[in-house]
Coordinates of C-alpha atoms in Angstrom, one line a residue:
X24 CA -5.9 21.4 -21.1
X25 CA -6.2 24.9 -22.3
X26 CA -9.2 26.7 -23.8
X27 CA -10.7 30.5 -23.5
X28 CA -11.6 31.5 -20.1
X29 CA -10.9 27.6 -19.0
X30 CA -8.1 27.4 -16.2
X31 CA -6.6 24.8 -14.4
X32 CA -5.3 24.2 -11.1
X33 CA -3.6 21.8 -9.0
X34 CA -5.3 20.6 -6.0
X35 CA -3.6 21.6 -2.2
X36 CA -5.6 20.4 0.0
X37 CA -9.5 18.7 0.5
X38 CA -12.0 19.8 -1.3
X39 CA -15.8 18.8 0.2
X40 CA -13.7 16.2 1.9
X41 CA -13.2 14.4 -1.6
X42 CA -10.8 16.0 -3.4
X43 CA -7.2 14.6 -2.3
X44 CA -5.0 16.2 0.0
X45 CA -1.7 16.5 -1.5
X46 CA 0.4 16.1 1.5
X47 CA -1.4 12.4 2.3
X48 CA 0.8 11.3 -0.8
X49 CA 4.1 12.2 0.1
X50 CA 3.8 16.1 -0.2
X51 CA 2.8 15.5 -4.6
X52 CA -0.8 16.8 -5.0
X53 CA -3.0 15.8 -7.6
X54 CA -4.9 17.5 -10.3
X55 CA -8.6 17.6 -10.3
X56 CA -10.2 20.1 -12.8
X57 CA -11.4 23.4 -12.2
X58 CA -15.2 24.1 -13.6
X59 CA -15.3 25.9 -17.0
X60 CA -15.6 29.4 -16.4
X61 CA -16.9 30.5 -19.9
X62 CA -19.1 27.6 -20.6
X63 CA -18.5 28.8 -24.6
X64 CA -17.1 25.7 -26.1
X65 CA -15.2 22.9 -23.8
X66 CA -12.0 22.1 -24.6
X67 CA -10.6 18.7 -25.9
X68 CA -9.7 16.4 -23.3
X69 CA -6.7 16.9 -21.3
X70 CA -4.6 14.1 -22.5
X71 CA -2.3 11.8 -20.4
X72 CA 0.3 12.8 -18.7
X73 CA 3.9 13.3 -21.4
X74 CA 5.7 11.9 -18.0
X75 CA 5.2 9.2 -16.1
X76 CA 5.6 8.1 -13.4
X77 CA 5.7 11.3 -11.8
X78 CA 8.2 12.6 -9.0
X79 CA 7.2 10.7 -6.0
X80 CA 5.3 7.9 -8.3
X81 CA 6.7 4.4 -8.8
X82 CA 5.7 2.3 -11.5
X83 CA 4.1 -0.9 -9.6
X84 CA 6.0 -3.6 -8.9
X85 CA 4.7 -7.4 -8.8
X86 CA 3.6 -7.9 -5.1
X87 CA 2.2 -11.2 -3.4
X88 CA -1.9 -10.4 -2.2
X89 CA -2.8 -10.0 1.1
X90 CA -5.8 -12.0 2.6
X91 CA -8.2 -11.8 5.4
X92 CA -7.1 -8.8 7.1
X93 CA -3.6 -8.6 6.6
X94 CA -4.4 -5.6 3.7
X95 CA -5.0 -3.0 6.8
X96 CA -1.5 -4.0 7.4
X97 CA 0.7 -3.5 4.6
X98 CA 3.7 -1.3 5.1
X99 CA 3.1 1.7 3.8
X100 CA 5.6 1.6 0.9
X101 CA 4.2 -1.6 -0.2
X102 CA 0.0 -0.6 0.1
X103 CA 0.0 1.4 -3.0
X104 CA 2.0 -1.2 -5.4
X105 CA -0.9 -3.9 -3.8
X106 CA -3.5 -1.9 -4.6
X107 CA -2.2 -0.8 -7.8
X108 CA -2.2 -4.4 -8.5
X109 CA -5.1 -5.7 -7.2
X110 CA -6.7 -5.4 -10.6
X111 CA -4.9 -6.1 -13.8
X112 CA -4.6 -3.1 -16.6
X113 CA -6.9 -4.5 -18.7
X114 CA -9.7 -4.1 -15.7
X115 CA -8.7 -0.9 -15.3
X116 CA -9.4 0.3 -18.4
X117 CA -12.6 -1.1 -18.5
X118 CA -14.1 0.4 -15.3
X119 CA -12.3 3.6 -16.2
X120 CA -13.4 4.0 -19.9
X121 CA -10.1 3.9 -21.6
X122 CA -6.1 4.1 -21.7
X123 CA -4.9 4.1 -17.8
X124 CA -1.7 4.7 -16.3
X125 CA -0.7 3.2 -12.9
X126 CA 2.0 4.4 -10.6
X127 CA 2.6 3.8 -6.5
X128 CA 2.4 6.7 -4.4
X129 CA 3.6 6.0 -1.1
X130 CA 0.3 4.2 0.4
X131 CA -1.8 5.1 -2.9
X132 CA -2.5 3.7 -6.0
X133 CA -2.3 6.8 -8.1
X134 CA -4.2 6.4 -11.5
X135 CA -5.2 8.8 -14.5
X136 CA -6.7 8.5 -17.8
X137 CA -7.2 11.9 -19.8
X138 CA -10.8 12.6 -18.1
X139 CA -10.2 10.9 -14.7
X140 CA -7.2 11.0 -11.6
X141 CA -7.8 8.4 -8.9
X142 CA -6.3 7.5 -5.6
X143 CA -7.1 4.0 -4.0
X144 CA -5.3 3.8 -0.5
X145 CA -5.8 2.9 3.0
X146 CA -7.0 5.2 5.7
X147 CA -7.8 5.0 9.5
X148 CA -11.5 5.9 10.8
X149 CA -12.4 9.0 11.1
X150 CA -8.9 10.3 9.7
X151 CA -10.5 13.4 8.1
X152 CA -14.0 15.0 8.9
X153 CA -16.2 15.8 5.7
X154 CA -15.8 19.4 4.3
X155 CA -18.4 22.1 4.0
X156 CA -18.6 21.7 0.6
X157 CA -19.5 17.3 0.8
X158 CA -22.5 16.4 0.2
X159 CA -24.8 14.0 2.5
X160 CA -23.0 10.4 2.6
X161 CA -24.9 7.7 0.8
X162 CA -24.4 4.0 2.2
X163 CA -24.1 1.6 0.2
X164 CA -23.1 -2.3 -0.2
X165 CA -19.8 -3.1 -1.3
X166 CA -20.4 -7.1 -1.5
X167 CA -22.1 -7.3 1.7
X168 CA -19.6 -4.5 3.7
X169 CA -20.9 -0.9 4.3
X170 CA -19.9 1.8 2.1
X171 CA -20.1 5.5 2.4
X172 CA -20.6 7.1 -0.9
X173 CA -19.7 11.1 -0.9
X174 CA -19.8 13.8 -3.7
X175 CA -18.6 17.1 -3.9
X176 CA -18.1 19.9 -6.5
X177 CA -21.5 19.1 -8.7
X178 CA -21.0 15.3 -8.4
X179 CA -17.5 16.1 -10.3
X180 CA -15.8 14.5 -7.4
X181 CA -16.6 11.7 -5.5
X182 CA -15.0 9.5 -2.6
X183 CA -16.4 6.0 -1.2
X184 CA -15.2 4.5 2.1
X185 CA -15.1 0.5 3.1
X186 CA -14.8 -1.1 6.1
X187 CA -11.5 -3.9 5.7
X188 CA -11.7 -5.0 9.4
X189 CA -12.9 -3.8 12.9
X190 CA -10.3 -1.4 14.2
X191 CA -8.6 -3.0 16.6
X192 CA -8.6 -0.9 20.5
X193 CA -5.6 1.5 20.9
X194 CA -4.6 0.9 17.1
X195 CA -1.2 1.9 15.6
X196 CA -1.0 3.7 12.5
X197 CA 0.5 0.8 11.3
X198 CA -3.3 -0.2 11.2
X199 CA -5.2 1.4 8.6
X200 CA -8.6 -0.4 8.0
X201 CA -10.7 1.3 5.8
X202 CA -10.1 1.3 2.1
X203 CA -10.7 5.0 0.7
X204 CA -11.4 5.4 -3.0
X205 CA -11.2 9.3 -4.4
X206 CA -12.4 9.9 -8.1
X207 CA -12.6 13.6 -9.7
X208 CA -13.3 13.6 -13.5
X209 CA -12.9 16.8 -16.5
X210 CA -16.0 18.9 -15.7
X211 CA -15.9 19.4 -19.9
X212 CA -15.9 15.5 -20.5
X213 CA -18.3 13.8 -18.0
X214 CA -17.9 9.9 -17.9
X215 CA -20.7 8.1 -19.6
X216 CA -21.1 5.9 -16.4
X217 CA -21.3 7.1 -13.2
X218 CA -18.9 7.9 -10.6
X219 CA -20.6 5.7 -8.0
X220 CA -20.4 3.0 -10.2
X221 CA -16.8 3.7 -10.7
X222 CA -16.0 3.5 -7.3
X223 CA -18.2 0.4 -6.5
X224 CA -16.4 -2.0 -9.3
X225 CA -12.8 -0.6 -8.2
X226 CA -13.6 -1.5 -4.2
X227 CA -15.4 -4.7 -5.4
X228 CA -11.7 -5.9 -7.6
X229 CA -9.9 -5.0 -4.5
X230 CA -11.9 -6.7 -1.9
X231 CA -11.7 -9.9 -4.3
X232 CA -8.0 -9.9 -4.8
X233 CA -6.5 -8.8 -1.7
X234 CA -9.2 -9.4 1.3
X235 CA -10.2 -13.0 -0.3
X236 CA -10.9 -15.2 3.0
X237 CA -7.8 -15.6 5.6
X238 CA -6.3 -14.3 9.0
X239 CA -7.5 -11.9 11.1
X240 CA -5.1 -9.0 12.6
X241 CA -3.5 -10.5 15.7
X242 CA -4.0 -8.9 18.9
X243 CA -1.0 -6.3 19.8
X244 CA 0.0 -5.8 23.1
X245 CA 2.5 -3.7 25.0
X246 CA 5.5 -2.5 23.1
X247 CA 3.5 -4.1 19.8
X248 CA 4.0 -7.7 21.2
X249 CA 1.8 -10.0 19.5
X250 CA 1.7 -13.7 19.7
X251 CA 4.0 -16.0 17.3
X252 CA 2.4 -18.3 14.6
X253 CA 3.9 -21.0 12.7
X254 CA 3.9 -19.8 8.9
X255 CA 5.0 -21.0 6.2
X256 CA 7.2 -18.2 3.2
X257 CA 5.0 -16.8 0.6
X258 CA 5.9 -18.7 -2.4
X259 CA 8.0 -16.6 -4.6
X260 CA 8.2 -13.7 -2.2
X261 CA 8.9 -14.8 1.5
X262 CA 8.8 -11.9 3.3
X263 CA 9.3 -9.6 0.6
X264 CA 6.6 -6.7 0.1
X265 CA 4.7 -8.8 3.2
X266 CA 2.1 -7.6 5.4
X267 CA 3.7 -6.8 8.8
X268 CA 1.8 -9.1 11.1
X269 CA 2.9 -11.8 8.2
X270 CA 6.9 -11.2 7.9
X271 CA 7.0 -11.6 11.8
X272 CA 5.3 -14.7 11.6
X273 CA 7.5 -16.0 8.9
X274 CA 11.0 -14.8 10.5
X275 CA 10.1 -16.6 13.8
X276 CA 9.4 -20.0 11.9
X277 CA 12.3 -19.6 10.4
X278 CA 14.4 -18.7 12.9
X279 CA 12.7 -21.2 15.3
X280 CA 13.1 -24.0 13.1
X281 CA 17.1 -23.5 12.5
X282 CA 17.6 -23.1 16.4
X283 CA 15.6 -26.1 17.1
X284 CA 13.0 -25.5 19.2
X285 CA 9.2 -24.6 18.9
X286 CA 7.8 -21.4 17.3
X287 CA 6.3 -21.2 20.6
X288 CA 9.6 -20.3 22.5
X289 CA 9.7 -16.9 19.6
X290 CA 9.1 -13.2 21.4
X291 CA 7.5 -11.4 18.0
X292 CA 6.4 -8.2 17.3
X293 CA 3.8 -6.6 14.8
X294 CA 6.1 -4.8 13.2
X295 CA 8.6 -7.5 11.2
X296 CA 10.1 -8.4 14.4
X297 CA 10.9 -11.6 15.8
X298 CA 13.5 -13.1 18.1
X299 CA 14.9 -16.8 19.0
X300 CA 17.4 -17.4 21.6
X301 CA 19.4 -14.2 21.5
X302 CA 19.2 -13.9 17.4
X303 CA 17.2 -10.9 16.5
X304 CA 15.5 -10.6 13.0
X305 CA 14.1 -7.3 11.8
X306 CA 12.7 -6.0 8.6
X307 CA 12.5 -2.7 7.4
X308 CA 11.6 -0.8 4.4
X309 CA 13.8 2.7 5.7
X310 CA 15.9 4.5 3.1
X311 CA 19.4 4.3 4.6
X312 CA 22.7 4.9 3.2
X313 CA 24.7 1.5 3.1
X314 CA 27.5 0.4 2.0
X315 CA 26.6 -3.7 0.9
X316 CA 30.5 -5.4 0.2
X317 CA 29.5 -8.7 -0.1
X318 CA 26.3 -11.0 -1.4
X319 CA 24.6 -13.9 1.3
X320 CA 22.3 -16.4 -0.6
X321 CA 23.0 -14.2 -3.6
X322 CA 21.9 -11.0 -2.1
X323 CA 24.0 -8.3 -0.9
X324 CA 25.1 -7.8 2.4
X325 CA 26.8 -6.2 4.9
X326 CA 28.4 -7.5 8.0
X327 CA 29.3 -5.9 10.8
X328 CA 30.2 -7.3 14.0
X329 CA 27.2 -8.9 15.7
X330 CA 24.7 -8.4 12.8
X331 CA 24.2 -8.5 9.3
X332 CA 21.6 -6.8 7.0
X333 CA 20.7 -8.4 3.7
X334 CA 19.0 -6.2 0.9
X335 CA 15.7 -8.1 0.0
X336 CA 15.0 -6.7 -3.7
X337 CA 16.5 -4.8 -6.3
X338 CA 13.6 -2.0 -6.9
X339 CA 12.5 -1.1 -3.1
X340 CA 15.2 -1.0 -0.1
X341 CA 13.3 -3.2 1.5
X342 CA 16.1 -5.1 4.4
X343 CA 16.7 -7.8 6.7
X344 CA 18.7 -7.0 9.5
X345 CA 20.5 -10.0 11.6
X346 CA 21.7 -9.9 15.2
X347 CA 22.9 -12.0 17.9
X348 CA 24.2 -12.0 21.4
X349 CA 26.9 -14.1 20.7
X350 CA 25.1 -17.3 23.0
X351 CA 23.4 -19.7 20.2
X352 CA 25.1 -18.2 17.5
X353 CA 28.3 -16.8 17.3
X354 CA 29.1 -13.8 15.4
X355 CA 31.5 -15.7 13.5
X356 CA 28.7 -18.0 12.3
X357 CA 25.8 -15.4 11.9
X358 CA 26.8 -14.6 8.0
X359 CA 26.7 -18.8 7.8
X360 CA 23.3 -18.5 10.1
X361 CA 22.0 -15.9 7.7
X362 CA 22.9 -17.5 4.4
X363 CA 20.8 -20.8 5.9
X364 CA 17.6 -18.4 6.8
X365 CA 17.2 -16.4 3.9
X366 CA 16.7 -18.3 0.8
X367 CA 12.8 -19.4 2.5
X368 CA 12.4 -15.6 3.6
X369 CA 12.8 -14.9 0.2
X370 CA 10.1 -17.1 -0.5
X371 CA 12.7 -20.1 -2.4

């Protein structure tokens, strides 16, 4: 993006409480555009980016959609691919005026085109006061919820705020339930529609796709207890890429229904926890060296003693982890035990 006098920079921290702190998306800051110093002749637009994705970026993967409030609790290496996917490319490029490239930053949905960077995630209240440089909020409706509309650096940069659910008392940061949009355009090539309007249509094609009428976050208790629910696997996914709340639900029917007795009798958690008579089902999405030397229901697996961990998918390290205390299943028959369980957690 060069041109005489013209300098760029890449962003380190908030600007006016719009511009993106690089160390919310896993320590890889953006690049918003610094003004024209000369103001001679502007240069030609940036251009997109010769590599993609970038470092910490992952091009999105297909992901089942959240609904009611299970969005404000996606896993936080799942929340960017959903909202990277919440609108289809072709939408994309229509609210953003032109070629569009997608890629998954942690909890973000990083997108650029070569005039525009935007970052879609999910945020807590309150989880970073405006900056001196922010301009007064604006509310405004976001099909019927209330938005706050900011700008910052000459209306270059703008963020808008929506409510996805009440936060719940004494909330985990598992819980994030606003959805956060930040938009910061090439000062030398101003888009032809407004920011605001930007903003608007992208929080509008979320809502619609992934907070389209369904369940309410449960209450959590103590030690992130909440109650069990008969549900049924995601078709084609299971528990795969799942809202927290969600995969517990889904590994206690499961596990319920193969020891025979009511989902009622199930101790779950919020956090992809469930167990059924001494078995004890956990999900994770950690990064952890493992060493899989043999497959269960086609997936690999590793068994060990009293438990067994299953990798769920071949582009995330997304796991199920199987134990038992030797009572209602053996540890002989967990591998069998698992191999029986998994194929509806993998939504087959």
């Amino acid at each position: 993006m060069g041109s005489r006098g013209m300098k760029t920079s890449t962003i380190a921290g908030i600007v006016g409480g719009v511009v993106l702190l690089a160390a919310s998306i896993s320590g890889l800051a953006g690049y918003l555009w610094a003004q024209n110093a000369s103001g001679i002749e502007p240069p030609p637009p940036r251009g997109l980016p010769a590599v993609w994705p970038t470092k910490h970026g992952e091009i999105p993967r297909p992901v089942p959609m959240p609904t009611g409030e299970m969005i404000a609790a996606l896993p936080q290496s799942t929340a960017g691919h959903v909202l990277c996917q919440a609108l289809p490319p072709k939408r994309w490029e229509e609210i953003l005026g032109g070629k569009t490239l997608r890629e998954a930053q942690s909890d973000a949905c990083h997108l650029v085109t070569d005039t525009l960077e935007v970052f879609v995630r999910l945020d807590r209240p309150g989880a970073e006061p405006p900056g001196p440089q922010a301009e007064e909020p604006e509310q405004v409706d976001v099909d019927g919820r209330p938005g706050q509309l900011e700008y910052a650096g000459a209306k270059l940069n703008a963020k808008l705020t929506v409510p996805l659910a009440a936060q719940p008392p004494n909330a985990s940061e598992d819980i994030r339930t606003m959805l956060r949009i930040d938009i910061g355009q090439d000062p030398n090539h101003r888009a032809d529609e407004g920011l605001d309007e930007q903003v608007t249509a992208i929080a509008r094609g979320v809502l619609t796709a992934a907070a389209a009428p369904g369940p309410g976050l449960p209450p959590v208790g103590r030690n992130g207890v909440i109650t069990a629910r008969q549900t049924e696997p995601v078709p084609g996914h299971g528990i795969v890429d799942g809202s927290w709340p969600m995969i517990s639900w889904q590994l206690c029917t499961r596990l319920s229904r193969e020891l025979g007795t009511g989902v009622g009798a199930a101790d779950a958690k919020f956090k992809g926890d469930c167990a059924v008579r001494g078995v004890h089902a956990t999900y994770t999405q950690d990064l952890s060296p493992r060493a899989y030397t043999t497959t269960i229901a086609g997936r690999p697996a590793s068994v060990q003693q009293n438990a067994v961990t299953v990798k769920l998918a071949d582009n995330s390290e997304q796991a199920l982890t199987l134990s038992t205390d030797g009572k209602a299943v053996s540890e002989a028959d967990l591998p069998g035990f698992t191999g029986r369980v998994l194929p509806a957690l993998l939504g087959r």
